[in-house]
Amino acid sequence: QEEGVQGILHYQPTFHFTGLQRMGYDPNQCPVSSEFFYKRELNLPMHPRLTDENINDMINGVKNAAAKVRKRHCKA
């Protein structure tokens, strides 16, 4: 979002849903991989009305965000 690219979370672990929590589901019942994936997924806009400019903006936004993450991790 900081780079002007709106991402949406599509795939949440089942225990994140209130209805399932009320039924007794909790994080210990789900594989570790579901939470691992959830925290690392990247969903970019994809639809037929995207223009070349939109796509280039997304590419640049992802590159800039990746550079910031790299820079942050290299300081550690």
Short mmCIF file of C-alpha atoms in Angstrom, two decimals:
data_model
loop_
_atom_site.label_atom_id
_atom_site.label_comp_id
_atom_site.label_asym_id
_atom_site.label_seq_id
_atom_site.Cartn_x
_atom_site.Cartn_y
_atom_site.Cartn_z
CA GLN A 1 0.00 0.00 0.00
CA GLU A 2 2.82 2.37 0.84
CA GLU A 3 3.98 2.10 -2.78
CA GLY A 4 0.51 2.74 -4.18
CA VAL A 5 -0.32 -0.90 -4.91
CA GLN A 6 -3.46 -2.21 -3.22
CA GLY A 7 -3.08 -5.80 -2.11
CA ILE A 8 -5.87 -7.94 -0.69
CA LEU A 9 -5.63 -10.93 1.62
CA HIS A 10 -7.63 -13.78 0.10
CA TYR A 11 -6.56 -16.87 1.98
CA GLN A 12 -6.91 -16.75 5.74
CA PRO A 13 -6.39 -19.74 8.02
CA THR A 14 -9.72 -21.22 9.08
CA PHE A 15 -9.20 -20.37 12.74
CA HIS A 16 -9.21 -16.64 11.85
CA PHE A 17 -12.93 -16.78 11.11
CA THR A 18 -15.16 -15.82 14.03
CA GLY A 19 -17.77 -18.44 13.22
CA LEU A 20 -15.23 -21.24 13.32
CA GLN A 21 -13.67 -19.86 16.50
CA ARG A 22 -17.11 -20.06 18.12
CA MET A 23 -17.27 -23.70 17.05
CA GLY A 24 -14.02 -24.39 18.89
CA TYR A 25 -11.39 -24.15 16.16
CA ASP A 26 -8.08 -22.70 17.32
CA PRO A 27 -4.56 -22.18 15.91
CA ASN A 28 -3.34 -25.47 17.41
CA GLN A 29 -5.70 -27.40 15.13
CA CYS A 30 -4.27 -25.96 11.92
CA PRO A 31 -0.97 -26.79 10.29
CA VAL A 32 1.85 -24.33 10.91
CA SER A 33 2.05 -23.89 7.14
CA SER A 34 -1.33 -22.13 6.99
CA GLU A 35 -0.16 -19.31 9.27
CA PHE A 36 3.26 -19.25 7.57
CA PHE A 37 1.64 -18.80 4.15
CA TYR A 38 -0.90 -16.27 5.42
CA LYS A 39 1.81 -13.96 6.77
CA ARG A 40 3.82 -14.09 3.53
CA GLU A 41 1.29 -14.15 0.71
CA LEU A 42 1.20 -11.41 -1.89
CA ASN A 43 -1.93 -10.83 -3.95
CA LEU A 44 -1.75 -8.20 -6.65
CA PRO A 45 -4.65 -6.76 -8.62
CA MET A 46 -5.40 -8.78 -11.75
CA HIS A 47 -8.29 -7.96 -14.04
CA PRO A 48 -8.86 -7.25 -17.75
CA ARG A 49 -9.00 -3.47 -17.32
CA LEU A 50 -5.43 -3.14 -16.07
CA THR A 51 -3.49 -0.84 -18.35
CA ASP A 52 0.20 -1.08 -19.16
CA GLU A 53 0.68 1.93 -16.91
CA ASN A 54 -1.11 0.14 -14.04
CA ILE A 55 1.09 -2.91 -14.52
CA ASN A 56 4.27 -0.83 -14.64
CA ASP A 57 3.18 1.00 -11.48
CA MET A 58 2.70 -2.35 -9.73
CA ILE A 59 6.08 -3.61 -10.92
CA ASN A 60 7.80 -0.48 -9.66
CA GLY A 61 5.87 -0.59 -6.38
CA VAL A 62 6.86 -4.20 -5.73
CA LYS A 63 10.49 -3.47 -6.63
CA ASN A 64 10.57 -0.47 -4.28
CA ALA A 65 8.94 -2.41 -1.44
CA ALA A 66 11.37 -5.32 -1.93
CA ALA A 67 14.32 -2.91 -1.87
CA LYS A 68 13.08 -1.45 1.43
CA VAL A 69 12.70 -4.92 2.95
CA ARG A 70 16.17 -5.93 1.75
CA LYS A 71 17.66 -2.74 3.17
CA ARG A 72 15.93 -3.31 6.52
CA HIS A 73 17.15 -6.91 6.75
CA CYS A 74 20.70 -6.09 5.69
CA LYS A 75 21.06 -3.67 8.62
CA ALA A 76 20.41 -6.44 11.13
#
